[in-house]
Amino acid sequence: MRDNRNLYRQSGPYLRSQGITRPEQTFANFLHIAGTETALKYAQEFASGKANWIWLLIYGGVGNGKTHLCNAVAKKIIERGFNVKFTTAMNLISELKLGMKSDDTEHILNQYKHAEYLVIDDYGVEYSTDWERATFEHLLTERFAIAGPTMVTTNLDITQLSSRQKSRFDDRHYSRIVHNSAGDYRKSRR
């Protein structure tokens, strides 16, 4: 029975149900170009569970592989037998707004707060209201308080994070901040 469960956990439908957008994206097929080396190294360490820190922030321009790394990290965590919540920041905010209609917002937010592992892609591009900023701040505060392993990617420059967020990611005991300085892969494929 255990083998069937593991096979199912590696299937495309299961991986997509966990938020993985591109199940084919792995560490093995990540495009190694100048500027991605450190981001790849730290993503692999985070996914392995062997790092002596539990928070990872990868920042850099668009199209340089951050989403690929999120997919690879989430898949590796699942392969290790753990549960992961993987979402884009925009999808999380949309899910919470929909939850307001049925008074489910707190329940939805608790699923993210208490996830075994949390991976959030494209942090910072979705903000337009104080509520959105405060909700994200609250989520990250709760994750930090319970020492929940959390990976976040953003196109924002590190200086654009709130001082509270930056302080948490700057905590070398718990966190690592990595700049992915590679250019846009998509432009090179044209």
Tab-separated table of C-alpha atoms in Angstrom:
chain	number	residue	atom	x	y	z
A	1	MET	CA	0.000	0.000	0.000
A	2	ARG	CA	2.876	2.366	0.835
A	3	ASP	CA	4.303	2.055	-2.715
A	4	ASN	CA	0.947	2.932	-4.275
A	5	ARG	CA	0.666	6.001	-2.053
A	6	ASN	CA	4.165	7.132	-3.040
A	7	LEU	CA	3.389	6.588	-6.728
A	8	TYR	CA	0.215	8.618	-6.392
A	9	ARG	CA	2.094	11.426	-4.597
A	10	GLN	CA	4.416	11.658	-7.620
A	11	SER	CA	1.606	11.781	-10.198
A	12	GLY	CA	0.784	14.942	-12.111
A	13	PRO	CA	-2.784	15.204	-10.747
A	14	TYR	CA	-1.606	14.951	-7.133
A	15	LEU	CA	1.260	17.402	-7.667
A	16	ARG	CA	-1.108	19.910	-9.294
A	17	SER	CA	-3.517	19.505	-6.357
A	18	GLN	CA	-0.652	20.645	-4.127
A	19	GLY	CA	-0.188	23.816	-6.179
A	20	ILE	CA	2.683	22.642	-8.362
A	21	THR	CA	2.118	24.377	-11.673
A	22	ARG	CA	4.687	22.507	-13.766
A	23	PRO	CA	5.307	18.966	-12.449
A	24	GLU	CA	8.026	18.462	-15.052
A	25	GLN	CA	10.197	21.195	-13.482
A	26	THR	CA	12.878	19.602	-11.327
A	27	PHE	CA	16.330	20.425	-10.049
A	28	ALA	CA	17.767	18.071	-12.673
A	29	ASN	CA	16.357	20.060	-15.607
A	30	PHE	CA	16.851	23.539	-14.126
A	31	LEU	CA	18.747	25.722	-16.607
A	32	HIS	CA	22.110	26.519	-15.024
A	33	ILE	CA	23.198	29.941	-16.234
A	34	ALA	CA	25.313	32.646	-14.656
A	35	GLY	CA	23.470	34.235	-11.752
A	36	THR	CA	21.364	31.196	-10.782
A	37	GLU	CA	24.042	29.195	-8.957
A	38	THR	CA	23.377	30.430	-5.423
A	39	ALA	CA	19.590	30.358	-5.779
A	40	LEU	CA	19.771	26.747	-6.989
A	41	LYS	CA	22.140	25.737	-4.174
A	42	TYR	CA	19.942	27.199	-1.438
A	43	ALA	CA	16.708	25.886	-2.983
A	44	GLN	CA	18.199	22.374	-3.001
A	45	GLU	CA	19.324	22.743	0.625
A	46	PHE	CA	15.871	23.956	1.684
A	47	ALA	CA	14.111	21.124	-0.162
A	48	SER	CA	16.428	18.469	1.279
A	49	GLY	CA	15.510	19.329	4.861
A	50	LYS	CA	19.204	19.226	5.757
A	51	ALA	CA	19.723	22.981	5.991
A	52	ASN	CA	20.203	24.442	9.465
A	53	TRP	CA	17.755	27.247	8.579
A	54	ILE	CA	14.060	27.099	7.659
A	55	TRP	CA	13.222	30.290	5.745
A	56	LEU	CA	14.373	31.106	2.232
A	57	LEU	CA	13.786	34.245	0.190
A	58	ILE	CA	14.912	34.292	-3.439
A	59	TYR	CA	14.604	37.616	-5.208
A	60	GLY	CA	15.462	38.784	-8.693
A	61	GLY	CA	14.087	39.872	-12.041
A	62	VAL	CA	11.329	38.209	-14.006
A	63	GLY	CA	11.858	35.040	-16.002
A	64	ASN	CA	15.050	33.858	-14.331
A	65	GLY	CA	13.856	30.528	-12.952
A	66	LYS	CA	12.390	31.371	-9.559
A	67	THR	CA	9.079	29.615	-10.321
A	68	HIS	CA	10.961	26.591	-11.671
A	69	LEU	CA	12.827	26.426	-8.356
A	70	CYS	CA	9.529	26.650	-6.426
A	71	ASN	CA	8.124	23.710	-8.386
A	72	ALA	CA	11.329	21.690	-7.886
A	73	VAL	CA	11.398	22.462	-4.153
A	74	ALA	CA	7.742	21.485	-3.654
A	75	LYS	CA	8.231	18.232	-5.597
A	76	LYS	CA	11.328	17.307	-3.577
A	77	ILE	CA	9.518	17.984	-0.289
A	78	ILE	CA	6.661	15.716	-1.403
A	79	GLU	CA	9.181	13.046	-2.478
A	80	ARG	CA	10.582	13.184	1.056
A	81	GLY	CA	7.089	12.359	2.379
A	82	PHE	CA	6.120	15.772	3.702
A	83	ASN	CA	3.143	17.969	2.861
A	84	VAL	CA	3.616	21.316	1.182
A	85	LYS	CA	1.304	24.206	0.348
A	86	PHE	CA	2.522	25.898	-2.833
A	87	THR	CA	0.798	28.942	-4.237
A	88	THR	CA	1.444	32.256	-5.883
A	89	ALA	CA	0.886	35.259	-3.678
A	90	MET	CA	-1.815	36.485	-6.043
A	91	ASN	CA	-3.690	33.160	-5.900
A	92	LEU	CA	-3.502	33.163	-2.115
A	93	ILE	CA	-5.007	36.652	-1.925
A	94	SER	CA	-7.732	35.638	-4.421
A	95	GLU	CA	-8.517	32.516	-2.392
A	96	LEU	CA	-8.803	34.572	0.798
A	97	LYS	CA	-11.060	37.142	-0.878
A	98	LEU	CA	-13.346	34.364	-2.130
A	99	GLY	CA	-13.368	32.975	1.394
A	100	MET	CA	-14.860	36.229	2.637
A	101	LYS	CA	-18.090	35.422	0.799
A	102	SER	CA	-18.556	32.215	2.777
A	103	ASP	CA	-16.882	33.437	5.984
A	104	ASP	CA	-14.025	30.951	5.384
A	105	THR	CA	-11.123	33.411	5.328
A	106	GLU	CA	-9.745	32.449	8.735
A	107	HIS	CA	-9.998	28.725	7.935
A	108	ILE	CA	-8.161	29.218	4.626
A	109	LEU	CA	-5.493	31.381	6.248
A	110	ASN	CA	-4.985	28.763	8.983
A	111	GLN	CA	-4.243	26.116	6.324
A	112	TYR	CA	-1.343	28.269	5.131
A	113	LYS	CA	-0.233	29.301	8.620
A	114	HIS	CA	0.026	25.702	9.796
A	115	ALA	CA	1.229	23.983	6.608
A	116	GLU	CA	4.130	21.613	7.148
A	117	TYR	CA	6.020	23.510	4.402
A	118	LEU	CA	4.886	26.679	2.639
A	119	VAL	CA	6.158	27.889	-0.742
A	120	ILE	CA	4.905	31.258	-2.036
A	121	ASP	CA	5.876	32.419	-5.522
A	122	ASP	CA	5.717	35.992	-6.854
A	123	TYR	CA	5.401	37.708	-3.490
A	124	GLY	CA	4.835	41.448	-3.680
A	125	VAL	CA	3.316	41.777	-7.143
A	126	GLU	CA	-0.273	41.484	-5.913
A	127	TYR	CA	-0.531	44.290	-3.397
A	128	SER	CA	-3.033	47.037	-3.934
A	129	THR	CA	-4.780	47.347	-0.577
A	130	ASP	CA	-3.784	47.706	3.054
A	131	TRP	CA	-5.769	44.534	3.805
A	132	GLU	CA	-3.641	42.503	1.370
A	133	ARG	CA	-0.410	43.832	2.861
A	134	ALA	CA	-1.620	43.260	6.427
A	135	THR	CA	-2.845	39.739	5.633
A	136	PHE	CA	0.502	38.738	4.177
A	137	GLU	CA	2.314	40.329	7.074
A	138	HIS	CA	0.101	38.355	9.467
A	139	LEU	CA	0.732	35.077	7.620
A	140	LEU	CA	4.497	35.545	7.637
A	141	THR	CA	4.464	36.597	11.306
A	142	GLU	CA	2.582	33.426	12.243
A	143	ARG	CA	4.887	31.217	10.149
A	144	PHE	CA	7.916	32.787	11.793
A	145	ALA	CA	6.436	32.373	15.293
A	146	ILE	CA	5.878	28.631	14.812
A	147	ALA	CA	9.172	28.155	12.938
A	148	GLY	CA	7.309	26.868	9.878
A	149	PRO	CA	9.617	26.133	6.939
A	150	THR	CA	8.784	28.802	4.363
A	151	MET	CA	10.172	29.679	0.933
A	152	VAL	CA	9.216	32.906	-0.825
A	153	THR	CA	10.224	34.285	-4.216
A	154	THR	CA	9.776	37.851	-5.343
A	155	ASN	CA	10.569	40.171	-8.216
A	156	LEU	CA	10.834	43.010	-5.719
A	157	ASP	CA	14.193	44.373	-4.727
A	158	ILE	CA	15.049	43.424	-1.155
A	159	THR	CA	14.828	47.103	-0.157
A	160	GLN	CA	11.121	47.105	-1.101
A	161	LEU	CA	10.168	44.628	1.632
A	162	SER	CA	8.715	46.008	4.845
A	163	SER	CA	11.241	46.372	7.645
A	164	ARG	CA	9.476	43.580	9.594
A	165	GLN	CA	9.666	41.163	6.656
A	166	LYS	CA	13.259	42.035	5.867
A	167	SER	CA	14.204	41.610	9.526
A	168	ARG	CA	12.787	38.079	9.576
A	169	PHE	CA	14.535	37.049	6.376
A	170	ASP	CA	17.752	38.695	7.597
A	171	ASP	CA	17.768	36.496	10.718
A	172	ARG	CA	20.774	34.258	9.888
A	173	HIS	CA	19.717	31.750	12.542
A	174	TYR	CA	16.462	30.960	10.695
A	175	SER	CA	16.750	32.380	7.195
A	176	ARG	CA	18.663	32.913	3.999
A	177	ILE	CA	18.233	35.648	1.388
A	178	VAL	CA	19.491	34.897	-2.117
A	179	HIS	CA	19.664	37.170	-5.134
A	180	ASN	CA	19.053	35.410	-8.449
A	181	SER	CA	20.839	37.800	-10.782
A	182	ALA	CA	20.257	35.861	-14.012
A	183	GLY	CA	18.472	37.549	-16.890
A	184	ASP	CA	15.120	36.611	-18.362
A	185	TYR	CA	15.363	33.056	-19.790
A	186	ARG	CA	12.341	33.693	-21.982
A	187	LYS	CA	14.119	36.424	-23.937
A	188	SER	CA	16.946	34.029	-24.826
A	189	ARG	CA	14.438	31.497	-26.260
A	190	ARG	CA	13.007	33.922	-28.797
